Amino acid sequence: MSVADDLAYGAEKAAVAIAAPKAAVVGRVSLAVHVVLWAAVLAFCLVPLLLVLIISFGHKVEGAGWEWALTLENYKRFFVGANWPAESTSLYLGQLYWSMRYAVSAALLAIVTALPFTYLMTRQSRRAQAVWLVFLLATVSLSEVFSVMGWDIILSNNSGLPMLFAASGLTDWLKETGWFDVLRDWGLANPRNVKFKPSEVATVLTLSYLVWPYAVILLYPALSRLDPSLAEAARTMGAGPWTVARTVILPSVRLPLIGTTLLLFVFLLGAYVAITVFADPSQHTTAVSVYEHVRGSTLNAPFGAAQSVILLVTATAFLLLGQWLTRKAARPS
Amino acid sequence: MLRVLGTIFMSLAAVVVALPIVIVCSAALNGGRTMFFPPQDSTLARFGEFFISEPVWTRALTNSVIVAIGAATLSVLLAWPIAYRLWKTGSRASALLATLGSIPFAVPPIVFGVGLGFFWSFMGGLGTITAGIISHAVLFLALPLVTISIGLQAIDRAYLDAAATMGATETVTFRTIVLPQTLPYTISGFFFALVLSFNEFIVMFFVSASAFATVTLQIFNSLRNGYTPTMAVAAVAFIAVSIAVFSAVARWGDLPRLMGADQSRS
């Protein structure tokens, strides 16, 4: 195996070095560094994930913790419910559906708005680009709790937008024109005023906000390498700006576009705070359920682990799908 | 016409990105216990509470700083030999090691957090600051790995050849050429890990097991009781740190290059 190869390489180096005493010390140190590195990476990067996988087959003891086991009951509970075949539930599958639904809509919204932005950004001077990057990196690294707090203040019913709507007379105008009933149908209004909490719109907007700077940062390398002379040539030949965007720019960034969308999607699958704050409890996601089962009131670690595995498998499946799409798109047609 | 539209679009995007942050930050000025926007009876008293007088927050802030600095240092120390071996030998084993080291950053944080929670409860470190530092170091290992690799690739091979011709040993070459040339990239990697560790909370939530709290964790725990202006002060402090750090990276390092910009154009 490659681990063995690597160790053998170090050992070989050490063996050769025995001739010269000083070099022997260096060789032994190098071997030691080697072993420590492999041990650290395997222990801390891989073992935790393996533990999740193993514990997902564990058995929950009623009224106590859980024990090691090799049962599929946690997976059965996820897909058809614990009491199947007597009764079945799609509660957990439904949560996975909402995970994917939020992640897909938020990722698409972010990518569609980030693409033109990034394109315009890369056409600016290098200095301006650096300023934009500092701004975006600062916002993207800001903890999810702060941005969600901000949107919560903007969208909550007692302050922010709904109050602004009522105070400015916009609510009354909406009622007169009949749009208010449409908003009620969409779940964006209560009998008296507009409301954005809880709603799917607010959830998707906030999630999309969270990943938007990531989208720009991920698209940035591809777009900054785009040769401007191509677009200029197309313009000289009389193509309109939309034609240029559709026929020159979009095809040349197709691959990074697919890749970025998938990365955003995977990132969003694990989103937690925004969902608990903005989504209706009936529309909560698998990530929320994992949290509840591992640390929350129910305390069922094996089931939480099983849901984590399913989340991870979903993410990996989409990444593989993306790789396959990319390879297919890269092949000349 | 199109230029104007472009400028409007970019300004609009900047406003939307900044809006919630500006609102949270201005809420820090509130005199009362509730968050209002615009703030009512503006005061800076909340800043004193956060940084000096409220033990809950000062303790959380100390923990955040310890974890962030410890984790960033540890992740750079781990990333250096991995990146260096990959660059030096290009062997498949070292490539595998680098890939394995980047896995934690790539999986959804809640999954890795759950795994680390199990891991530390078996190892007996659950709820200790040390476990928190190691967990974050591993989680953000990918960042210094990437920046240091970019730095190593930027070294002109001609220098190395010249050093080899003149009989420099690997140690001397490393000290006189490799280390100085990659220093800005190492520092950038350190700061990326530092800022992300400062702001991370879901992995820390599972690792801390409520035995200690960082600032983000403290805020997350108090989400149910509603927001207080003191939390907004934390937001101000955090965004200030992020902007300072990334401006420093942009000033002394090559930020567009780190983010993958084309080198031929400027």
Coordinates of C-alpha atoms in Angstrom, one line a residue:
Chain A
M1 CA 0.0 0.0 0.0
S2 CA 1.0 3.6 -0.4
V3 CA 1.3 4.1 3.3
A4 CA 3.8 1.3 3.4
D5 CA 5.6 2.8 0.4
D6 CA 5.9 6.1 2.1
L7 CA 7.2 4.5 5.3
A8 CA 9.6 2.3 3.3
Y9 CA 10.9 5.4 1.6
G10 CA 11.7 7.0 4.9
A11 CA 13.3 3.8 6.2
E12 CA 15.3 3.4 3.1
K13 CA 16.6 7.0 3.5
A14 CA 17.4 6.2 7.1
A15 CA 19.3 3.0 6.1
V16 CA 21.3 4.8 3.4
A17 CA 22.2 7.5 6.0
I18 CA 23.6 5.1 8.6
A19 CA 27.0 5.4 6.9
A20 CA 27.3 9.0 7.9
P21 CA 26.3 9.4 11.6
K22 CA 25.0 13.0 11.3
A23 CA 22.8 12.1 8.3
A24 CA 21.6 9.1 10.2
V25 CA 20.1 11.4 12.8
V26 CA 18.4 13.4 10.1
G27 CA 17.0 10.3 8.5
R28 CA 15.7 9.0 11.8
V29 CA 14.1 12.3 12.5
S30 CA 12.5 12.3 9.0
L31 CA 11.1 8.8 9.6
A32 CA 9.7 9.9 13.0
V33 CA 8.1 13.0 11.5
H34 CA 6.6 10.7 8.9
V35 CA 5.1 8.3 11.3
V36 CA 3.7 11.1 13.4
L37 CA 2.1 12.8 10.4
W38 CA 0.4 9.7 9.1
A39 CA -0.8 8.7 12.6
A40 CA -2.1 12.2 13.3
V41 CA -3.9 12.5 9.9
L42 CA -5.4 9.0 10.1
A43 CA -6.5 9.4 13.8
F44 CA -8.0 12.9 13.5
C45 CA -9.3 13.1 9.9
L46 CA -10.5 9.5 9.3
V47 CA -11.3 7.9 12.6
P48 CA -14.0 10.4 13.6
L49 CA -15.8 9.7 10.3
L50 CA -15.3 5.9 10.7
L51 CA -16.8 6.2 14.2
V52 CA -19.9 7.9 12.8
L53 CA -20.3 5.0 10.3
I54 CA -19.8 2.3 12.9
I55 CA -22.0 3.9 15.5
S56 CA -24.8 4.3 12.9
F57 CA -25.2 0.5 13.2
G58 CA -25.4 0.7 17.0
H59 CA -28.4 0.0 19.1
K60 CA -30.2 2.5 21.3
V61 CA -31.0 1.2 24.8
E62 CA -34.4 2.5 26.1
G63 CA -33.9 5.1 28.9
A64 CA -30.1 4.8 28.7
G65 CA -27.3 5.4 26.2
W66 CA -26.5 3.0 23.4
E67 CA -24.5 -0.1 22.8
W68 CA -22.3 -1.4 20.0
A69 CA -24.2 -3.6 17.7
L70 CA -24.6 -4.5 14.0
T71 CA -28.2 -3.6 13.3
L72 CA -29.8 -1.9 10.4
E73 CA -32.7 -0.6 12.6
N74 CA -31.5 3.0 12.5
Y75 CA -31.5 3.0 8.7
K76 CA -34.9 1.2 8.7
R77 CA -36.2 3.9 10.9
F78 CA -35.0 6.6 8.5
F79 CA -36.5 5.1 5.4
V80 CA -39.7 3.5 6.6
G81 CA -40.1 4.2 10.3
A82 CA -39.2 2.1 13.4
N83 CA -42.5 0.2 13.5
W84 CA -42.6 -0.9 9.9
P85 CA -44.3 -2.9 8.5
A86 CA -47.1 -2.3 11.1
E87 CA -47.0 1.4 10.3
S88 CA -44.7 3.5 8.2
T89 CA -43.5 7.1 8.3
S90 CA -41.8 9.3 5.8
L91 CA -40.9 11.9 8.4
Y92 CA -37.1 11.5 8.0
L93 CA -37.2 11.1 4.2
G94 CA -39.2 14.3 4.2
Q95 CA -36.5 16.0 6.1
L96 CA -33.9 14.8 3.6
Y97 CA -36.2 16.2 0.9
W98 CA -36.3 19.6 2.5
S99 CA -32.5 19.5 3.0
M100 CA -32.0 19.0 -0.7
R101 CA -34.8 21.4 -1.7
Y102 CA -33.3 24.3 0.3
A103 CA -29.8 23.5 -0.8
V104 CA -30.7 23.3 -4.5
S105 CA -32.7 26.5 -4.6
A106 CA -30.2 28.5 -2.5
A107 CA -27.2 27.2 -4.5
L108 CA -28.9 28.1 -7.8
L109 CA -30.0 31.5 -6.6
A110 CA -26.4 32.3 -5.4
I111 CA -24.7 31.1 -8.5
V112 CA -27.1 32.9 -10.9
T113 CA -26.4 36.3 -9.1
A114 CA -22.7 35.6 -8.4
L115 CA -21.8 34.8 -12.0
P116 CA -22.4 38.3 -13.5
F117 CA -21.0 39.9 -10.3
T118 CA -17.7 37.9 -10.5
Y119 CA -17.4 38.6 -14.2
L120 CA -17.7 42.3 -13.7
M121 CA -15.3 42.1 -10.7
T122 CA -12.5 40.4 -12.7
R123 CA -12.7 43.2 -15.3
Q124 CA -11.6 45.7 -12.7
S125 CA -8.1 46.7 -11.7
R126 CA -6.1 44.3 -9.5
R127 CA -6.3 46.7 -6.6
A128 CA -10.0 47.0 -6.8
Q129 CA -10.2 43.2 -7.0
A130 CA -8.1 42.9 -3.8
V131 CA -10.5 45.3 -2.0
W132 CA -13.5 43.3 -3.1
L133 CA -11.8 40.1 -2.0
V134 CA -11.1 41.5 1.4
F135 CA -14.7 42.5 1.7
L136 CA -16.1 39.1 0.6
L137 CA -13.7 37.1 2.7
A138 CA -14.6 39.1 5.8
T139 CA -18.3 38.6 5.2
V140 CA -17.9 34.9 4.3
S141 CA -15.8 34.1 7.4
L142 CA -18.3 35.9 9.7
S143 CA -20.0 33.3 11.7
E144 CA -23.4 32.0 10.5
V145 CA -24.9 33.1 13.8
F146 CA -24.2 36.8 13.0
S147 CA -25.6 36.9 9.5
V148 CA -28.6 35.0 10.6
M149 CA -29.0 37.4 13.5
G150 CA -28.9 40.3 11.0
W151 CA -31.5 38.8 8.7
D152 CA -33.6 37.9 11.7
I153 CA -33.8 41.5 12.7
I154 CA -34.5 42.6 9.1
L155 CA -37.3 40.0 8.6
S156 CA -38.8 39.5 12.1
N157 CA -42.4 40.5 12.5
N158 CA -42.1 43.2 15.2
S159 CA -39.3 45.1 13.6
G160 CA -37.7 45.4 10.2
L161 CA -39.5 44.9 6.9
P162 CA -43.0 43.9 8.0
M163 CA -43.1 47.0 10.2
L164 CA -41.8 49.1 7.4
F165 CA -44.4 47.7 5.1
A166 CA -47.2 48.6 7.5
A167 CA -45.8 52.0 8.4
S168 CA -45.2 53.1 4.8
G169 CA -48.7 52.1 3.7
L170 CA -47.4 49.4 1.5
T171 CA -49.5 46.8 3.3
D172 CA -52.7 48.7 2.6
W173 CA -51.7 49.2 -1.0
L174 CA -51.1 45.4 -1.3
K175 CA -54.5 44.8 0.2
E176 CA -56.2 47.2 -2.2
T177 CA -54.6 45.7 -5.3
G178 CA -55.3 42.1 -4.2
W179 CA -51.6 41.1 -4.0
F180 CA -52.0 40.6 -0.3
D181 CA -54.1 37.4 -0.9
V182 CA -51.5 36.1 -3.3
L183 CA -48.9 36.6 -0.6
R184 CA -51.1 34.8 1.9
D185 CA -51.3 31.9 -0.4
W186 CA -47.6 31.8 -0.5
G187 CA -47.4 31.8 3.3
L188 CA -45.9 35.3 3.3
A189 CA -48.7 37.1 5.2
N190 CA -50.9 36.7 8.2
P191 CA -54.4 38.3 8.3
R192 CA -53.0 41.7 9.3
N193 CA -49.6 42.2 7.7
V194 CA -46.9 40.6 5.6
K195 CA -44.7 38.1 7.5
F196 CA -41.5 36.5 6.4
K197 CA -40.9 34.3 9.5
P198 CA -41.2 31.4 9.2
S199 CA -41.2 31.0 5.5
E200 CA -39.4 29.1 2.8
V201 CA -38.6 32.3 1.0
A202 CA -36.7 33.7 4.0
T203 CA -34.9 30.4 4.5
V204 CA -33.7 30.2 0.9
L205 CA -32.7 33.9 0.8
T206 CA -30.7 33.6 4.0
L207 CA -29.0 30.4 2.9
S208 CA -28.2 31.9 -0.4
Y209 CA -26.8 34.9 1.4
L210 CA -24.5 32.6 3.4
V211 CA -22.9 31.0 0.4
W212 CA -23.0 33.9 -2.0
P213 CA -19.4 35.1 -1.2
Y214 CA -18.2 31.5 -1.5
A215 CA -19.8 31.4 -5.0
V216 CA -17.9 34.5 -6.0
I217 CA -14.6 33.2 -4.5
L218 CA -14.9 29.9 -6.3
L219 CA -15.8 31.4 -9.7
Y220 CA -13.1 34.0 -9.4
P221 CA -10.1 31.9 -10.7
A222 CA -12.0 30.7 -13.8
L223 CA -13.4 34.1 -14.7
S224 CA -10.1 35.9 -14.1
R225 CA -8.4 33.6 -16.5
L226 CA -10.9 34.3 -19.2
D227 CA -9.3 35.9 -22.2
P228 CA -10.9 39.3 -22.7
S229 CA -9.9 39.3 -26.4
L230 CA -12.4 36.6 -27.2
A231 CA -15.3 38.7 -26.0
E232 CA -13.9 41.7 -27.7
A233 CA -13.6 39.8 -31.0
A234 CA -17.2 38.7 -30.7
R235 CA -18.3 42.2 -30.1
T236 CA -16.3 43.5 -33.1
M237 CA -18.0 41.0 -35.3
G238 CA -21.3 42.5 -34.2
A239 CA -22.5 40.2 -31.5
G240 CA -24.7 41.9 -28.8
P241 CA -23.8 41.7 -25.1
W242 CA -26.3 38.9 -24.5
T243 CA -25.0 36.8 -27.4
V244 CA -21.4 37.3 -26.2
A245 CA -22.4 36.1 -22.7
R246 CA -24.3 33.1 -24.0
T247 CA -21.9 32.0 -26.7
V248 CA -18.5 33.0 -25.5
I249 CA -18.4 33.5 -21.7
L250 CA -20.9 30.8 -20.5
P251 CA -19.4 27.9 -22.4
S252 CA -15.9 28.7 -21.3
V253 CA -16.9 28.7 -17.6
R254 CA -19.3 25.7 -17.8
L255 CA -17.1 23.3 -15.9
P256 CA -16.3 25.6 -12.9
L257 CA -19.9 26.6 -12.9
I258 CA -21.0 23.0 -12.4
G259 CA -18.3 22.4 -9.8
T260 CA -19.2 25.5 -7.8
T261 CA -22.9 24.8 -7.8
L262 CA -22.2 21.3 -6.4
L263 CA -19.8 22.6 -3.7
L264 CA -22.4 25.2 -2.6
F265 CA -25.0 22.4 -2.5
V266 CA -22.9 20.2 -0.3
F267 CA -22.1 23.0 2.0
L268 CA -25.8 23.9 2.3
L269 CA -26.8 20.3 3.1
G270 CA -25.2 20.8 6.6
A271 CA -26.7 24.3 7.2
Y272 CA -28.2 24.5 10.7
V273 CA -28.8 27.9 12.3
A274 CA -30.6 29.5 9.3
I275 CA -33.0 26.6 9.2
T276 CA -33.9 26.6 12.9
V277 CA -34.5 30.3 12.8
F278 CA -36.4 30.7 9.5
A279 CA -38.0 27.4 8.5
D280 CA -41.3 26.1 9.8
P281 CA -40.7 23.1 12.1
S282 CA -42.6 20.9 9.7
Q283 CA -40.0 21.8 7.0
H284 CA -36.9 21.2 9.1
T285 CA -34.0 19.3 7.6
T286 CA -31.8 16.3 8.3
A287 CA -29.1 18.4 9.7
V288 CA -31.5 19.7 12.4
S289 CA -32.6 16.2 13.1
V290 CA -29.0 15.0 13.5
Y291 CA -28.4 17.7 16.0
E292 CA -31.5 16.9 18.0
H293 CA -30.6 13.2 18.2
V294 CA -27.0 13.6 19.1
R295 CA -27.1 16.5 21.5
G296 CA -30.8 17.5 21.8
S297 CA -33.7 16.2 23.8
T298 CA -34.0 12.7 22.3
L299 CA -30.4 11.5 22.8
N300 CA -30.3 8.7 20.3
A301 CA -26.7 8.9 19.1
P302 CA -26.9 5.8 16.7
F303 CA -29.8 7.3 14.9
G304 CA -28.1 10.7 14.7
A305 CA -25.0 8.9 13.3
A306 CA -27.2 7.0 10.7
Q307 CA -28.6 10.3 9.5
S308 CA -25.1 11.8 9.3
V309 CA -24.1 8.9 7.1
I310 CA -27.1 9.4 4.9
L311 CA -26.3 13.1 4.6
L312 CA -22.7 12.3 3.7
V313 CA -23.7 9.7 1.1
T314 CA -26.1 12.2 -0.4
A315 CA -23.3 14.8 -0.6
T316 CA -20.8 12.3 -2.1
A317 CA -23.4 11.1 -4.6
F318 CA -23.9 14.6 -5.9
L319 CA -20.2 15.3 -6.0
L320 CA -19.7 12.1 -8.1
L321 CA -22.6 13.1 -10.3
G322 CA -20.8 16.4 -10.8
Q323 CA -17.6 14.7 -11.7
W324 CA -19.3 12.5 -14.2
L325 CA -21.1 15.6 -15.7
T326 CA -17.8 17.5 -15.9
R327 CA -16.1 14.6 -17.6
K328 CA -18.9 14.3 -20.0
A329 CA -18.9 18.0 -20.7
A330 CA -15.1 18.1 -21.1
R331 CA -15.3 15.4 -23.9
P332 CA -15.5 17.1 -27.3
S333 CA -18.9 16.5 -28.7
Chain B
M1 CA -25.5 52.0 -20.8
L2 CA -24.4 48.5 -20.0
R3 CA -21.5 49.8 -17.9
V4 CA -24.0 51.8 -15.8
L5 CA -26.1 48.7 -15.3
G6 CA -23.1 46.8 -14.3
T7 CA -22.0 49.4 -11.7
I8 CA -25.6 49.5 -10.3
F9 CA -25.6 45.7 -10.1
M10 CA -22.3 45.6 -8.2
S11 CA -23.3 48.3 -5.8
L12 CA -26.6 46.6 -5.1
A13 CA -24.8 43.4 -4.4
A14 CA -22.4 45.1 -2.0
V15 CA -25.3 46.8 -0.2
V16 CA -27.2 43.5 0.2
V17 CA -24.1 41.7 1.4
A18 CA -23.3 44.5 3.9
L19 CA -26.9 45.2 5.0
P20 CA -27.4 42.5 7.7
I21 CA -23.9 43.1 9.1
V22 CA -24.5 46.8 9.3
I23 CA -27.8 46.3 11.1
V24 CA -26.2 43.9 13.6
C25 CA -23.3 46.2 14.2
S26 CA -25.5 49.3 14.7
A27 CA -27.7 47.3 17.1
A28 CA -24.6 47.1 19.4
L29 CA -25.2 50.8 20.3
N30 CA -28.6 50.1 21.9
G31 CA -28.9 51.5 25.5
G32 CA -31.6 49.0 26.6
R33 CA -31.6 45.2 26.8
T34 CA -33.4 44.7 23.5
M35 CA -32.2 44.9 20.0
F36 CA -33.7 47.8 18.1
F37 CA -33.0 49.1 14.7
P38 CA -32.3 52.0 14.6
P39 CA -30.7 51.9 18.0
Q40 CA -32.3 53.6 20.9
D41 CA -30.4 55.8 23.5
S42 CA -27.1 55.1 21.8
T43 CA -24.3 54.1 24.2
L44 CA -21.0 52.4 24.1
A45 CA -21.6 50.7 27.4
R46 CA -22.2 47.3 25.7
F47 CA -18.6 47.3 24.5
G48 CA -17.4 47.6 28.1
E49 CA -19.7 44.7 29.1
F50 CA -18.4 42.5 26.3
F51 CA -14.7 43.2 26.7
I52 CA -14.3 43.9 30.4
S53 CA -17.2 43.5 32.9
E54 CA -19.4 40.5 32.0
P55 CA -17.5 37.4 33.0
V56 CA -19.6 35.2 30.6
W57 CA -18.4 37.1 27.6
T58 CA -14.9 37.8 28.7
R59 CA -14.4 34.1 29.4
A60 CA -15.9 33.2 26.1
L61 CA -13.7 35.7 24.3
T62 CA -10.6 34.3 26.0
N63 CA -11.5 30.8 25.0
S64 CA -12.1 31.9 21.4
V65 CA -8.7 33.6 21.2
I66 CA -6.9 30.6 22.8
V67 CA -8.6 28.1 20.5
A68 CA -8.1 30.2 17.3
I69 CA -4.4 30.9 17.9
G70 CA -3.7 27.4 19.1
A71 CA -5.6 25.7 16.2
A72 CA -4.1 28.0 13.5
T73 CA -0.5 27.4 14.8
L74 CA -1.1 23.6 15.1
S75 CA -2.6 23.4 11.6
V76 CA 0.3 25.3 10.1
L77 CA 2.8 23.0 11.9
L78 CA 0.9 20.0 10.6
A79 CA 0.4 21.4 7.1
W80 CA 4.1 22.4 6.5
P81 CA 5.7 18.9 6.4
I82 CA 2.8 17.5 4.4
A83 CA 2.9 20.2 1.8
Y84 CA 6.7 20.2 1.7
R85 CA 6.9 16.4 1.1
L86 CA 4.2 16.6 -1.6
W87 CA 6.2 19.4 -3.3
K88 CA 9.6 17.7 -2.8
T89 CA 8.8 14.1 -3.7
G90 CA 5.5 14.4 -5.6
S91 CA 4.9 10.8 -4.5
R92 CA 1.5 9.2 -4.5
A93 CA 1.7 8.5 -0.7
S94 CA 2.3 12.2 0.0
A95 CA -0.6 13.2 -2.3
L96 CA -2.8 10.7 -0.5
L97 CA -1.8 12.2 2.9
A98 CA -2.6 15.7 1.7
T99 CA -6.0 14.5 0.4
L100 CA -6.8 12.7 3.6
G101 CA -5.8 15.9 5.5
S102 CA -8.3 17.9 3.5
I103 CA -11.3 15.6 4.0
P104 CA -12.6 17.3 7.3
F105 CA -12.9 20.6 5.5
A106 CA -14.9 19.0 2.6
V107 CA -17.5 17.1 4.5
P108 CA -20.6 18.9 6.0
P109 CA -19.3 20.3 9.3
I110 CA -22.2 18.8 11.3
V111 CA -21.1 15.3 10.2
F112 CA -17.5 15.9 11.2
G113 CA -18.6 17.5 14.4
V114 CA -20.7 14.5 15.4
G115 CA -17.7 12.2 14.6
L116 CA -15.3 14.3 16.7
G117 CA -17.8 14.3 19.5
F118 CA -17.7 10.5 19.5
F119 CA -13.9 10.5 19.0
W120 CA -13.2 12.7 22.0
S121 CA -15.7 10.9 24.3
F122 CA -13.7 7.7 23.7
M123 CA -10.4 9.4 24.0
G124 CA -11.5 11.1 27.2
G125 CA -10.9 14.7 26.0
L126 CA -14.5 15.7 25.5
G127 CA -15.1 19.2 26.9
T128 CA -11.4 20.2 27.2
I129 CA -9.9 23.2 25.4
T130 CA -7.1 21.0 24.1
A131 CA -9.6 18.8 22.3
G132 CA -11.2 22.0 20.9
I133 CA -7.8 23.3 19.6
I134 CA -6.9 19.9 18.0
S135 CA -10.4 19.6 16.4
H136 CA -10.2 23.0 14.8
A137 CA -6.6 22.5 13.7
V138 CA -7.7 19.3 11.9
L139 CA -10.9 20.9 10.5
F140 CA -9.0 23.8 8.9
L141 CA -5.8 21.9 8.0
A142 CA -6.8 22.2 4.3
L143 CA -6.4 26.0 4.3
P144 CA -2.6 26.2 5.2
L145 CA -2.1 23.1 3.1
V146 CA -3.4 24.9 0.0
T147 CA -1.7 28.3 0.7
I148 CA 1.7 26.7 1.5
S149 CA 1.4 24.5 -1.6
I150 CA 0.7 27.6 -3.8
G151 CA 3.7 29.2 -2.2
L152 CA 6.0 26.3 -2.8
Q153 CA 4.9 26.1 -6.4
A154 CA 5.7 29.8 -6.9
I155 CA 9.4 29.2 -6.1
D156 CA 11.6 29.5 -9.2
R157 CA 13.3 26.2 -9.8
A158 CA 16.4 28.1 -11.0
Y159 CA 17.2 29.1 -7.5
L160 CA 17.1 25.5 -6.3
D161 CA 19.3 24.3 -9.1
A162 CA 21.8 27.1 -8.4
A163 CA 21.8 26.2 -4.7
A164 CA 22.3 22.5 -5.6
T165 CA 25.2 23.3 -8.0
M166 CA 26.9 25.3 -5.3
G167 CA 26.7 22.3 -3.0
A168 CA 24.0 23.4 -0.6
T169 CA 22.5 20.6 1.4
E170 CA 18.7 20.2 1.6
T171 CA 18.7 21.9 5.1
V172 CA 20.6 24.9 3.9
T173 CA 18.4 25.3 0.8
F174 CA 15.3 25.0 2.9
R175 CA 16.5 27.7 5.3
T176 CA 17.8 30.2 2.8
I177 CA 15.4 29.8 -0.1
V178 CA 12.3 27.8 0.6
L179 CA 11.4 29.2 4.0
P180 CA 11.8 32.9 3.2
Q181 CA 10.0 32.7 -0.1
T182 CA 7.0 30.8 1.3
L183 CA 6.7 32.9 4.5
P184 CA 3.9 35.2 3.2
Y185 CA 1.9 32.1 2.1
T186 CA 2.4 30.4 5.5
I187 CA 1.2 33.5 7.3
S188 CA -1.8 33.7 5.0
G189 CA -2.7 30.1 5.7
F190 CA -2.3 30.8 9.4
F191 CA -4.7 33.8 9.3
F192 CA -7.3 32.0 7.1
A193 CA -7.4 29.2 9.7
L194 CA -7.4 31.7 12.6
V195 CA -10.4 33.7 11.3
L196 CA -12.4 30.6 10.4
S197 CA -11.7 29.0 13.8
F198 CA -12.7 32.2 15.5
N199 CA -16.1 32.1 13.7
E200 CA -16.8 28.3 13.7
F201 CA -19.2 26.9 16.1
I202 CA -21.0 23.7 15.1
V203 CA -17.9 21.4 15.4
M204 CA -17.0 23.3 18.6
F205 CA -20.5 22.7 19.9
F206 CA -20.1 18.9 19.7
V207 CA -16.5 18.9 21.0
S208 CA -17.1 21.3 23.9
A209 CA -20.0 19.3 25.3
S210 CA -21.2 22.5 27.0
A211 CA -18.1 22.4 29.3
F212 CA -16.7 25.6 27.9
A213 CA -18.0 28.2 25.5
T214 CA -16.4 30.2 22.7
V215 CA -18.1 33.5 21.7
T216 CA -19.9 32.0 18.7
L217 CA -21.0 29.1 20.9
Q218 CA -22.2 31.5 23.6
I219 CA -24.3 33.4 21.1
F220 CA -25.6 30.2 19.6
N221 CA -26.6 29.0 23.0
S222 CA -28.5 32.2 23.8
L223 CA -30.3 32.2 20.4
R224 CA -33.5 30.9 22.1
N225 CA -33.6 33.6 24.7
G226 CA -33.5 36.3 22.0
Y227 CA -30.7 38.7 21.0
T228 CA -29.1 41.2 23.3
P229 CA -27.0 44.2 22.2
T230 CA -24.0 42.6 23.8
M231 CA -24.1 39.9 21.2
A232 CA -24.0 42.6 18.5
V233 CA -20.8 43.9 20.1
A234 CA -19.3 40.5 19.5
A235 CA -20.3 40.8 15.8
V236 CA -18.6 44.2 15.6
A237 CA -15.4 42.7 17.2
F238 CA -15.4 39.7 14.9
I239 CA -16.0 41.6 11.6
A240 CA -13.2 44.0 12.7
V241 CA -10.8 41.2 13.2
S242 CA -11.7 39.6 9.9
I243 CA -11.3 42.8 7.9
A244 CA -8.0 43.6 9.7
V245 CA -6.6 40.1 9.0
F246 CA -7.6 39.9 5.3
S247 CA -6.4 43.4 4.7
A248 CA -3.1 42.4 6.2
V249 CA -3.0 39.4 3.9
A250 CA -3.9 41.6 0.9
R251 CA -1.2 44.1 1.9
W252 CA 1.7 41.8 2.5
G253 CA 0.7 38.7 0.6
D254 CA -0.7 38.4 -2.9
L255 CA -4.5 38.0 -2.3
P256 CA -5.6 37.7 -5.9
R257 CA -3.0 35.1 -6.5
L258 CA -4.0 33.1 -3.4
M259 CA -7.5 33.2 -4.6
G260 CA -6.4 31.8 -8.0
A261 CA -6.2 34.9 -10.2
D262 CA -4.4 34.8 -13.5
Q263 CA -0.8 36.0 -13.1
S264 CA -0.2 37.2 -16.7
R265 CA -2.6 40.1 -16.4
S266 CA -2.5 42.8 -13.8

